[in-house]
Amino acid sequence: MKPENVLTIGIDIDGTVTSPSSIVPLMNESFGKDLRYEDCFEYNLANVYKITDEEFDKWLDENGERLYTEAPVHGNADEILRDWHSHHQLIYISAREARHRAVTLDWFSRYDIPFHEVDLIGSHDKLAAAKKWRVDLFLEDRLENALQLSEALQIPVFLFDTPYNQSELPPLIHRVKTWDEVQKKVQVLNLARTSV
C-alpha cells in the first residue's frame, strides 16, 4: 500500500507534456494552410482544417512519428515532472498507438522526463486505463476526457487551457495555464489529503 502523501498522477502526453501548438506547423505544411494555434477552437483538427476524419487519420498515420519526435516540451513540464518523480507515481496515459512506444520513450529520454509507466492505449477513452492504474488525479488538455474522468472517477482533473477546450467546467475540473500553476495545485491537493 502506498503512503498517503504519494499521489498516483495520470498524465496525458500530447498537448499536456508536449506543447499543444506543436501539431499546427506540421499540418499547415501538409495542407497548405496558414492557421495559427489560436485558430484551433475545436479539438477535432479535421474540422478546423476542413478535411475529412479519414484524411486526418491518414495524415497522423504518416506523420505521427515526426510529430512525436519534433514536439517541444510544454513550458517547464520536464523540470516539474523530474521534481515529482521521487514523490509521486507518474503514469502517462495517451491516445498514441502502441507502435509509437519507441519514439515516445526516445522523446522522454531526450528531455530527461521520468515516468513509472507509459500506457499508450490507442484511444481517447482513458477511463479504463485510469481505473487500472488507480489514479488520484489527471492532467489533460481534451475537454471530453476531463469531463469523463472527473465524473466517472470523482477525481480532480487539471485541464490545460487551450483554444479548443473552452467551456463551463464542473467543480472537479480546474483550468490551468502553466505547469507552475499545476505544481501549486498538486501541493495544495496533497496537503488537503494528508491532513484529513
Short mmCIF file of N, CA, C and O in Angstrom, two decimals, residues 45-180:
data_model
loop_
_atom_site.label_atom_id
_atom_site.label_comp_id
_atom_site.label_asym_id
_atom_site.label_seq_id
_atom_site.Cartn_x
_atom_site.Cartn_y
_atom_site.Cartn_z
N LEU A 45 -9.17 18.44 -35.28
CA LEU A 45 -8.48 19.29 -36.26
C LEU A 45 -8.94 19.03 -37.69
O LEU A 45 -8.72 19.86 -38.57
N ALA A 46 -9.58 17.90 -37.94
CA ALA A 46 -10.15 17.66 -39.28
C ALA A 46 -11.16 18.77 -39.59
O ALA A 46 -11.17 19.31 -40.71
N ASN A 47 -11.97 19.13 -38.61
CA ASN A 47 -12.95 20.20 -38.81
C ASN A 47 -12.26 21.56 -38.98
O ASN A 47 -12.66 22.37 -39.81
N VAL A 48 -11.23 21.80 -38.18
CA VAL A 48 -10.51 23.07 -38.24
C VAL A 48 -9.87 23.25 -39.62
O VAL A 48 -9.91 24.32 -40.21
N TYR A 49 -9.27 22.16 -40.15
CA TYR A 49 -8.57 22.22 -41.43
C TYR A 49 -9.48 21.91 -42.62
O TYR A 49 -9.02 21.86 -43.76
N LYS A 50 -10.76 21.66 -42.34
CA LYS A 50 -11.75 21.37 -43.37
C LYS A 50 -11.33 20.17 -44.23
O LYS A 50 -11.32 20.24 -45.47
N ILE A 51 -10.95 19.10 -43.53
CA ILE A 51 -10.64 17.84 -44.18
C ILE A 51 -11.51 16.76 -43.52
O ILE A 51 -12.14 17.03 -42.49
N THR A 52 -11.56 15.58 -44.11
CA THR A 52 -12.37 14.52 -43.51
C THR A 52 -11.60 13.87 -42.35
O THR A 52 -10.37 13.98 -42.27
N ASP A 53 -12.33 13.20 -41.49
CA ASP A 53 -11.69 12.46 -40.40
C ASP A 53 -10.72 11.42 -40.97
O ASP A 53 -9.65 11.18 -40.41
N GLU A 54 -11.11 10.81 -42.09
CA GLU A 54 -10.24 9.80 -42.72
C GLU A 54 -8.93 10.43 -43.20
O GLU A 54 -7.86 9.84 -43.05
N GLU A 55 -9.03 11.64 -43.77
CA GLU A 55 -7.81 12.34 -44.23
C GLU A 55 -6.91 12.67 -43.04
O GLU A 55 -5.68 12.54 -43.13
N PHE A 56 -7.52 13.08 -41.93
CA PHE A 56 -6.71 13.38 -40.75
C PHE A 56 -6.05 12.12 -40.21
O PHE A 56 -4.86 12.13 -39.87
N ASP A 57 -6.83 11.03 -40.13
CA ASP A 57 -6.27 9.76 -39.64
C ASP A 57 -5.10 9.31 -40.51
O ASP A 57 -4.09 8.83 -40.00
N LYS A 58 -5.25 9.46 -41.82
CA LYS A 58 -4.18 9.07 -42.76
C LYS A 58 -2.95 9.97 -42.53
O LYS A 58 -1.81 9.50 -42.50
N TRP A 59 -3.21 11.27 -42.34
CA TRP A 59 -2.11 12.21 -42.10
C TRP A 59 -1.36 11.83 -40.82
O TRP A 59 -0.12 11.77 -40.80
N LEU A 60 -2.11 11.55 -39.76
CA LEU A 60 -1.48 11.20 -38.48
C LEU A 60 -0.72 9.88 -38.60
O LEU A 60 0.37 9.73 -38.04
N ASP A 61 -1.29 8.95 -39.35
CA ASP A 61 -0.62 7.66 -39.57
C ASP A 61 0.74 7.88 -40.24
O ASP A 61 1.72 7.24 -39.88
N GLU A 62 0.77 8.80 -41.20
CA GLU A 62 2.01 9.04 -41.96
C GLU A 62 2.97 9.99 -41.24
O GLU A 62 4.18 9.92 -41.46
N ASN A 63 2.45 10.88 -40.41
CA ASN A 63 3.28 11.93 -39.80
C ASN A 63 3.43 11.83 -38.29
O ASN A 63 4.11 12.66 -37.68
N GLY A 64 2.78 10.84 -37.68
CA GLY A 64 2.80 10.70 -36.22
C GLY A 64 4.21 10.65 -35.66
O GLY A 64 4.53 11.35 -34.69
N GLU A 65 5.07 9.85 -36.28
CA GLU A 65 6.42 9.69 -35.75
C GLU A 65 7.17 11.03 -35.76
O GLU A 65 7.84 11.39 -34.79
N ARG A 66 7.03 11.77 -36.85
CA ARG A 66 7.70 13.08 -36.93
C ARG A 66 7.12 14.05 -35.89
O ARG A 66 7.86 14.75 -35.20
N LEU A 67 5.80 14.05 -35.77
CA LEU A 67 5.14 14.93 -34.80
C LEU A 67 5.63 14.62 -33.39
O LEU A 67 5.99 15.53 -32.63
N TYR A 68 5.68 13.34 -33.03
CA TYR A 68 6.07 12.95 -31.69
C TYR A 68 7.56 13.17 -31.43
O TYR A 68 7.98 13.38 -30.30
N THR A 69 8.35 13.15 -32.49
CA THR A 69 9.79 13.40 -32.35
C THR A 69 10.09 14.88 -32.18
O THR A 69 10.92 15.27 -31.36
N GLU A 70 9.38 15.72 -32.94
CA GLU A 70 9.71 17.15 -33.00
C GLU A 70 8.98 18.00 -31.97
O GLU A 70 9.33 19.16 -31.77
N ALA A 71 7.97 17.45 -31.32
CA ALA A 71 7.16 18.25 -30.38
C ALA A 71 8.02 18.81 -29.25
O ALA A 71 8.76 18.07 -28.62
N PRO A 72 7.93 20.12 -29.00
CA PRO A 72 8.66 20.69 -27.86
C PRO A 72 7.93 20.40 -26.55
O PRO A 72 6.74 20.10 -26.53
N VAL A 73 8.68 20.49 -25.46
CA VAL A 73 8.09 20.33 -24.12
C VAL A 73 7.18 21.52 -23.84
O VAL A 73 7.46 22.67 -24.23
N HIS A 74 6.09 21.26 -23.14
CA HIS A 74 5.13 22.30 -22.75
C HIS A 74 5.68 23.05 -21.54
O HIS A 74 5.67 22.53 -20.41
N GLY A 75 6.17 24.25 -21.78
CA GLY A 75 6.69 25.07 -20.68
C GLY A 75 7.81 24.37 -19.94
O GLY A 75 8.74 23.84 -20.56
N ASN A 76 7.71 24.32 -18.61
CA ASN A 76 8.74 23.66 -17.79
C ASN A 76 8.23 22.33 -17.24
O ASN A 76 8.57 21.92 -16.12
N ALA A 77 7.41 21.64 -18.04
CA ALA A 77 6.88 20.34 -17.64
C ALA A 77 7.99 19.38 -17.23
O ALA A 77 7.86 18.67 -16.23
N ASP A 78 9.08 19.39 -17.98
CA ASP A 78 10.17 18.44 -17.70
C ASP A 78 10.74 18.65 -16.29
O ASP A 78 10.95 17.69 -15.54
N GLU A 79 10.97 19.90 -15.90
CA GLU A 79 11.53 20.20 -14.57
C GLU A 79 10.57 19.74 -13.47
O GLU A 79 11.00 19.13 -12.48
N ILE A 80 9.30 20.03 -13.64
CA ILE A 80 8.32 19.70 -12.60
C ILE A 80 8.14 18.20 -12.50
O ILE A 80 8.07 17.64 -11.39
N LEU A 81 8.11 17.52 -13.63
CA LEU A 81 7.97 16.06 -13.61
C LEU A 81 9.19 15.39 -12.97
O LEU A 81 9.05 14.40 -12.25
N ARG A 82 10.36 15.96 -13.21
CA ARG A 82 11.56 15.42 -12.53
C ARG A 82 11.44 15.61 -11.02
O ARG A 82 11.80 14.72 -10.24
N ASP A 83 10.92 16.75 -10.60
CA ASP A 83 10.73 17.02 -9.18
C ASP A 83 9.70 16.06 -8.57
O ASP A 83 9.88 15.57 -7.46
N TRP A 84 8.63 15.77 -9.31
CA TRP A 84 7.57 14.91 -8.80
C TRP A 84 7.99 13.45 -8.72
O TRP A 84 7.45 12.69 -7.91
N HIS A 85 8.90 13.03 -9.57
CA HIS A 85 9.18 11.59 -9.77
C HIS A 85 9.52 10.86 -8.47
O HIS A 85 9.12 9.71 -8.28
N SER A 86 10.24 11.51 -7.58
CA SER A 86 10.62 10.83 -6.33
C SER A 86 9.54 10.94 -5.26
O SER A 86 9.64 10.31 -4.21
N HIS A 87 8.48 11.71 -5.53
CA HIS A 87 7.42 11.91 -4.54
C HIS A 87 6.10 11.25 -4.92
O HIS A 87 5.29 10.95 -4.04
N HIS A 88 5.85 11.09 -6.23
CA HIS A 88 4.56 10.60 -6.72
C HIS A 88 4.76 9.54 -7.80
O HIS A 88 5.85 9.41 -8.35
N GLN A 89 3.69 8.81 -8.07
CA GLN A 89 3.69 7.83 -9.16
C GLN A 89 3.23 8.56 -10.43
O GLN A 89 2.11 9.09 -10.46
N LEU A 90 4.07 8.56 -11.47
CA LEU A 90 3.75 9.25 -12.72
C LEU A 90 3.35 8.23 -13.77
O LEU A 90 4.17 7.45 -14.26
N ILE A 91 2.07 8.23 -14.13
CA ILE A 91 1.51 7.27 -15.08
C ILE A 91 1.02 8.05 -16.30
O ILE A 91 0.03 8.78 -16.22
N TYR A 92 1.72 7.91 -17.42
CA TYR A 92 1.33 8.60 -18.65
C TYR A 92 0.34 7.72 -19.40
O TYR A 92 0.63 6.57 -19.73
N ILE A 93 -0.84 8.27 -19.66
CA ILE A 93 -1.90 7.55 -20.37
C ILE A 93 -2.24 8.36 -21.61
O ILE A 93 -2.75 9.48 -21.52
N SER A 94 -1.92 7.80 -22.77
CA SER A 94 -2.00 8.57 -24.02
C SER A 94 -2.81 7.83 -25.07
O SER A 94 -2.80 6.59 -25.14
N ALA A 95 -3.47 8.61 -25.94
CA ALA A 95 -4.19 8.04 -27.09
C ALA A 95 -3.24 7.58 -28.19
O ALA A 95 -3.68 6.99 -29.18
N ARG A 96 -1.94 7.84 -28.05
CA ARG A 96 -0.99 7.34 -29.04
C ARG A 96 -1.11 5.82 -29.15
O ARG A 96 -1.43 5.15 -28.18
N GLU A 97 -0.78 5.32 -30.33
CA GLU A 97 -0.82 3.86 -30.54
C GLU A 97 0.45 3.21 -30.00
O GLU A 97 1.52 3.83 -29.96
N ALA A 98 0.32 1.95 -29.62
CA ALA A 98 1.45 1.21 -29.05
C ALA A 98 2.65 1.17 -30.00
O ALA A 98 3.80 1.13 -29.54
N ARG A 99 2.41 1.24 -31.31
CA ARG A 99 3.54 1.19 -32.26
C ARG A 99 4.43 2.43 -32.15
O ARG A 99 5.53 2.45 -32.69
N HIS A 100 3.94 3.47 -31.46
CA HIS A 100 4.75 4.68 -31.28
C HIS A 100 5.48 4.67 -29.94
O HIS A 100 5.97 5.71 -29.49
N ARG A 101 5.57 3.51 -29.30
CA ARG A 101 6.23 3.43 -27.99
C ARG A 101 7.70 3.84 -28.06
O ARG A 101 8.19 4.60 -27.22
N ALA A 102 8.42 3.35 -29.06
CA ALA A 102 9.86 3.64 -29.15
C ALA A 102 10.11 5.13 -29.32
O ALA A 102 10.95 5.71 -28.62
N VAL A 103 9.39 5.78 -30.23
CA VAL A 103 9.59 7.22 -30.45
C VAL A 103 9.18 8.01 -29.21
O VAL A 103 9.80 9.03 -28.86
N THR A 104 8.16 7.54 -28.51
CA THR A 104 7.71 8.20 -27.28
C THR A 104 8.78 8.10 -26.19
O THR A 104 9.13 9.11 -25.56
N LEU A 105 9.30 6.90 -25.99
CA LEU A 105 10.32 6.72 -24.94
C LEU A 105 11.62 7.43 -25.30
O LEU A 105 12.31 7.95 -24.42
N ASP A 106 11.95 7.50 -26.60
CA ASP A 106 13.13 8.27 -27.03
C ASP A 106 12.96 9.74 -26.68
O ASP A 106 13.90 10.39 -26.21
N TRP A 107 11.76 10.26 -26.90
CA TRP A 107 11.47 11.67 -26.60
C TRP A 107 11.58 11.93 -25.09
O TRP A 107 12.19 12.90 -24.67
N PHE A 108 11.01 11.03 -24.30
CA PHE A 108 11.10 11.16 -22.83
C PHE A 108 12.57 11.15 -22.41
O PHE A 108 12.98 11.94 -21.55
N SER A 109 13.36 10.28 -23.01
CA SER A 109 14.78 10.18 -22.67
C SER A 109 15.53 11.46 -23.07
O SER A 109 16.34 11.98 -22.31
N ARG A 110 15.23 11.98 -24.26
CA ARG A 110 15.93 13.17 -24.75
C ARG A 110 15.71 14.36 -23.81
O ARG A 110 16.61 15.16 -23.58
N TYR A 111 14.50 14.48 -23.28
CA TYR A 111 14.19 15.61 -22.40
C TYR A 111 14.32 15.24 -20.92
O TYR A 111 13.95 16.03 -20.05
N ASP A 112 14.82 14.04 -20.66
CA ASP A 112 15.02 13.58 -19.27
C ASP A 112 13.73 13.69 -18.47
O ASP A 112 13.71 14.23 -17.35
N ILE A 113 12.64 13.21 -19.06
CA ILE A 113 11.34 13.22 -18.39
C ILE A 113 11.11 11.84 -17.79
O ILE A 113 11.08 10.84 -18.51
N PRO A 114 10.98 11.76 -16.47
CA PRO A 114 10.86 10.46 -15.80
C PRO A 114 9.43 9.93 -15.85
O PRO A 114 8.47 10.68 -16.07
N PHE A 115 9.30 8.63 -15.65
CA PHE A 115 7.98 8.02 -15.62
C PHE A 115 8.05 6.73 -14.80
O PHE A 115 9.12 6.16 -14.61
N HIS A 116 6.89 6.32 -14.33
CA HIS A 116 6.76 5.00 -13.71
C HIS A 116 6.11 4.04 -14.70
O HIS A 116 6.47 2.87 -14.76
N GLU A 117 5.16 4.55 -15.47
CA GLU A 117 4.53 3.76 -16.54
C GLU A 117 4.18 4.68 -17.70
O GLU A 117 3.82 5.84 -17.48
N VAL A 118 4.25 4.12 -18.91
CA VAL A 118 3.77 4.80 -20.10
C VAL A 118 2.79 3.86 -20.77
O VAL A 118 3.18 2.79 -21.25
N ASP A 119 1.51 4.22 -20.76
CA ASP A 119 0.44 3.37 -21.28
C ASP A 119 -0.13 4.03 -22.54
O ASP A 119 -0.87 5.01 -22.45
N LEU A 120 0.23 3.49 -23.70
CA LEU A 120 -0.25 4.02 -24.98
C LEU A 120 -1.46 3.19 -25.39
O LEU A 120 -1.33 2.05 -25.85
N ILE A 121 -2.65 3.74 -25.23
CA ILE A 121 -3.88 2.95 -25.35
C ILE A 121 -4.52 3.01 -26.73
O ILE A 121 -5.45 2.27 -27.01
N GLY A 122 -4.05 3.92 -27.60
CA GLY A 122 -4.59 3.98 -28.96
C GLY A 122 -6.02 4.44 -29.06
O GLY A 122 -6.71 4.19 -30.04
N SER A 123 -6.50 5.14 -28.02
CA SER A 123 -7.90 5.59 -27.99
C SER A 123 -8.00 6.80 -27.07
O SER A 123 -7.21 6.95 -26.13
N HIS A 124 -8.99 7.65 -27.35
CA HIS A 124 -9.20 8.80 -26.47
C HIS A 124 -9.93 8.42 -25.19
O HIS A 124 -10.03 9.21 -24.26
N ASP A 125 -10.48 7.21 -25.13
CA ASP A 125 -11.21 6.78 -23.94
C ASP A 125 -10.21 6.26 -22.91
O ASP A 125 -9.76 5.11 -22.97
N LYS A 126 -9.87 7.11 -21.96
CA LYS A 126 -8.82 6.78 -20.98
C LYS A 126 -9.36 6.24 -19.67
O LYS A 126 -8.60 5.99 -18.74
N LEU A 127 -10.66 6.05 -19.59
CA LEU A 127 -11.29 5.70 -18.32
C LEU A 127 -10.79 4.35 -17.79
O LEU A 127 -10.40 4.24 -16.62
N ALA A 128 -10.77 3.33 -18.64
CA ALA A 128 -10.34 2.00 -18.19
C ALA A 128 -8.89 2.04 -17.70
O ALA A 128 -8.55 1.45 -16.67
N ALA A 129 -8.03 2.76 -18.44
CA ALA A 129 -6.62 2.85 -18.03
C ALA A 129 -6.49 3.61 -16.72
O ALA A 129 -5.71 3.23 -15.84
N ALA A 130 -7.25 4.69 -16.57
CA ALA A 130 -7.19 5.47 -15.33
C ALA A 130 -7.65 4.63 -14.14
O ALA A 130 -7.09 4.71 -13.04
N LYS A 131 -8.66 3.78 -14.36
CA LYS A 131 -9.12 2.87 -13.31
C LYS A 131 -8.04 1.83 -13.00
O LYS A 131 -7.76 1.53 -11.84
N LYS A 132 -7.46 1.27 -14.06
CA LYS A 132 -6.44 0.23 -13.89
C LYS A 132 -5.28 0.73 -13.05
O LYS A 132 -4.80 0.03 -12.16
N TRP A 133 -4.83 1.95 -13.31
CA TRP A 133 -3.68 2.49 -12.59
C TRP A 133 -4.10 3.18 -11.29
O TRP A 133 -3.26 3.66 -10.55
N ARG A 134 -5.41 3.26 -11.04
CA ARG A 134 -5.95 3.84 -9.80
C ARG A 134 -5.41 5.26 -9.55
O ARG A 134 -4.87 5.57 -8.50
N VAL A 135 -5.58 6.10 -10.58
CA VAL A 135 -5.03 7.46 -10.48
C VAL A 135 -5.84 8.29 -9.50
O VAL A 135 -7.06 8.12 -9.36
N ASP A 136 -5.14 9.19 -8.82
CA ASP A 136 -5.77 10.10 -7.85
C ASP A 136 -6.18 11.41 -8.49
O ASP A 136 -7.04 12.12 -7.96
N LEU A 137 -5.50 11.77 -9.55
CA LEU A 137 -5.86 12.96 -10.32
C LEU A 137 -5.32 12.79 -11.72
O LEU A 137 -4.51 11.90 -11.98
N PHE A 138 -5.76 13.66 -12.63
CA PHE A 138 -5.37 13.52 -14.03
C PHE A 138 -5.03 14.88 -14.61
O PHE A 138 -5.68 15.88 -14.28
N LEU A 139 -4.02 14.92 -15.48
CA LEU A 139 -3.65 16.14 -16.20
C LEU A 139 -3.99 15.92 -17.67
O LEU A 139 -3.56 14.94 -18.27
N GLU A 140 -4.72 16.85 -18.26
CA GLU A 140 -5.32 16.61 -19.58
C GLU A 140 -5.51 17.93 -20.31
O GLU A 140 -5.53 18.99 -19.69
N ASP A 141 -5.64 17.85 -21.66
CA ASP A 141 -5.98 19.06 -22.42
C ASP A 141 -7.29 18.89 -23.20
O ASP A 141 -7.83 19.86 -23.71
N ARG A 142 -7.79 17.67 -23.28
CA ARG A 142 -9.02 17.42 -24.05
C ARG A 142 -10.22 17.48 -23.10
O ARG A 142 -10.32 16.71 -22.14
N LEU A 143 -11.13 18.39 -23.39
CA LEU A 143 -12.28 18.65 -22.51
C LEU A 143 -13.11 17.39 -22.28
O LEU A 143 -13.49 17.08 -21.15
N GLU A 144 -13.40 16.65 -23.36
CA GLU A 144 -14.25 15.46 -23.23
C GLU A 144 -13.64 14.44 -22.27
O GLU A 144 -14.34 13.81 -21.48
N ASN A 145 -12.32 14.28 -22.33
CA ASN A 145 -11.64 13.36 -21.41
C ASN A 145 -11.76 13.85 -19.98
O ASN A 145 -12.02 13.07 -19.06
N ALA A 146 -11.51 15.14 -19.79
CA ALA A 146 -11.58 15.72 -18.44
C ALA A 146 -12.96 15.51 -17.84
O ALA A 146 -13.09 15.11 -16.67
N LEU A 147 -14.01 15.75 -18.62
CA LEU A 147 -15.38 15.58 -18.12
C LEU A 147 -15.65 14.13 -17.77
O LEU A 147 -16.20 13.83 -16.71
N GLN A 148 -15.25 13.21 -18.65
CA GLN A 148 -15.50 11.79 -18.40
C GLN A 148 -14.75 11.30 -17.16
O GLN A 148 -15.33 10.64 -16.30
N LEU A 149 -13.48 11.64 -17.05
CA LEU A 149 -12.66 11.14 -15.94
C LEU A 149 -13.12 11.71 -14.61
O LEU A 149 -13.23 10.99 -13.61
N SER A 150 -13.40 13.01 -14.58
CA SER A 150 -13.80 13.63 -13.30
C SER A 150 -15.14 13.08 -12.84
O SER A 150 -15.34 12.80 -11.65
N GLU A 151 -16.06 12.88 -13.78
CA GLU A 151 -17.40 12.42 -13.41
C GLU A 151 -17.39 10.94 -13.01
O GLU A 151 -17.94 10.57 -11.97
N ALA A 152 -16.74 10.11 -13.81
CA ALA A 152 -16.78 8.66 -13.55
C ALA A 152 -15.95 8.27 -12.33
O ALA A 152 -16.34 7.39 -11.58
N LEU A 153 -14.81 8.94 -12.14
CA LEU A 153 -13.90 8.55 -11.06
C LEU A 153 -13.98 9.46 -9.84
O LEU A 153 -13.40 9.16 -8.81
N GLN A 154 -14.68 10.59 -10.00
CA GLN A 154 -14.78 11.57 -8.91
C GLN A 154 -13.39 11.98 -8.42
O GLN A 154 -13.11 11.98 -7.22
N ILE A 155 -12.52 12.30 -9.40
CA ILE A 155 -11.17 12.77 -9.08
C ILE A 155 -10.97 14.15 -9.69
O ILE A 155 -11.64 14.51 -10.66
N PRO A 156 -10.04 14.94 -9.13
CA PRO A 156 -9.74 16.22 -9.76
C PRO A 156 -9.02 16.01 -11.08
O PRO A 156 -8.22 15.09 -11.23
N VAL A 157 -9.33 16.88 -12.03
CA VAL A 157 -8.63 16.91 -13.31
C VAL A 157 -8.14 18.33 -13.54
O VAL A 157 -8.90 19.29 -13.39
N PHE A 158 -6.86 18.46 -13.85
CA PHE A 158 -6.30 19.75 -14.20
C PHE A 158 -6.26 19.84 -15.71
O PHE A 158 -5.58 19.06 -16.38
N LEU A 159 -7.05 20.78 -16.25
CA LEU A 159 -7.23 20.93 -17.69
C LEU A 159 -6.40 22.10 -18.19
O LEU A 159 -6.65 23.25 -17.82
N PHE A 160 -5.40 21.79 -19.02
CA PHE A 160 -4.56 22.87 -19.55
C PHE A 160 -5.38 23.73 -20.52
O PHE A 160 -6.03 23.22 -21.43
N ASP A 161 -5.34 25.02 -20.29
CA ASP A 161 -6.13 25.98 -21.05
C ASP A 161 -5.67 26.04 -22.51
O ASP A 161 -4.50 26.29 -22.78
N THR A 162 -6.59 25.77 -23.44
CA THR A 162 -6.30 25.84 -24.87
C THR A 162 -7.49 26.47 -25.58
O THR A 162 -8.60 26.51 -25.02
N PRO A 163 -7.31 26.91 -26.83
CA PRO A 163 -8.46 27.46 -27.57
C PRO A 163 -9.56 26.42 -27.79
O PRO A 163 -10.73 26.76 -27.93
N TYR A 164 -9.19 25.13 -27.81
CA TYR A 164 -10.16 24.08 -28.17
C TYR A 164 -10.85 23.44 -26.97
O TYR A 164 -11.59 22.47 -27.13
N ASN A 165 -10.64 23.92 -25.76
CA ASN A 165 -11.34 23.29 -24.62
C ASN A 165 -12.10 24.30 -23.76
O ASN A 165 -12.31 24.08 -22.57
N GLN A 166 -12.55 25.38 -24.39
CA GLN A 166 -13.27 26.41 -23.64
C GLN A 166 -14.70 25.95 -23.35
O GLN A 166 -15.42 25.52 -24.24
N SER A 167 -15.08 26.01 -22.08
CA SER A 167 -16.42 25.59 -21.66
C SER A 167 -16.57 25.88 -20.17
O SER A 167 -15.58 26.07 -19.47
N GLU A 168 -17.80 25.91 -19.72
CA GLU A 168 -18.04 25.92 -18.27
C GLU A 168 -17.56 24.59 -17.72
O GLU A 168 -17.77 23.54 -18.35
N LEU A 169 -16.94 24.62 -16.56
CA LEU A 169 -16.37 23.39 -16.01
C LEU A 169 -17.03 23.03 -14.68
O LEU A 169 -17.31 23.91 -13.86
N PRO A 170 -17.25 21.74 -14.45
CA PRO A 170 -17.77 21.31 -13.15
C PRO A 170 -16.70 21.48 -12.07
O PRO A 170 -15.51 21.67 -12.38
N PRO A 171 -17.08 21.39 -10.80
CA PRO A 171 -16.15 21.71 -9.70
C PRO A 171 -14.86 20.89 -9.66
O PRO A 171 -13.84 21.39 -9.21
N LEU A 172 -14.87 19.65 -10.12
CA LEU A 172 -13.67 18.82 -10.03
C LEU A 172 -12.63 19.11 -11.13
O LEU A 172 -11.52 18.63 -11.06
N ILE A 173 -13.02 19.89 -12.13
CA ILE A 173 -12.08 20.22 -13.21
C ILE A 173 -11.54 21.63 -12.98
O ILE A 173 -12.31 22.58 -12.84
N HIS A 174 -10.23 21.74 -12.94
CA HIS A 174 -9.58 23.01 -12.66
C HIS A 174 -8.78 23.43 -13.90
O HIS A 174 -7.87 22.71 -14.32
N ARG A 175 -9.13 24.57 -14.45
CA ARG A 175 -8.41 25.08 -15.62
C ARG A 175 -7.07 25.65 -15.17
O ARG A 175 -7.01 26.42 -14.21
N VAL A 176 -6.00 25.26 -15.87
CA VAL A 176 -4.65 25.75 -15.53
C VAL A 176 -3.98 26.26 -16.79
O VAL A 176 -4.23 25.77 -17.89
N LYS A 177 -3.12 27.25 -16.62
CA LYS A 177 -2.43 27.83 -17.77
C LYS A 177 -0.97 27.38 -17.87
O LYS A 177 -0.41 27.34 -18.95
N THR A 178 -0.36 27.07 -16.73
CA THR A 178 1.07 26.73 -16.74
C THR A 178 1.33 25.52 -15.85
O THR A 178 0.53 25.18 -14.97
N TRP A 179 2.49 24.91 -16.06
CA TRP A 179 2.89 23.79 -15.21
C TRP A 179 3.20 24.27 -13.79
O TRP A 179 3.01 23.52 -12.84
N ASP A 180 3.66 25.50 -13.63
CA ASP A 180 3.88 26.04 -12.28
C ASP A 180 2.56 26.08 -11.50
O ASP A 180 2.52 25.77 -10.31
#
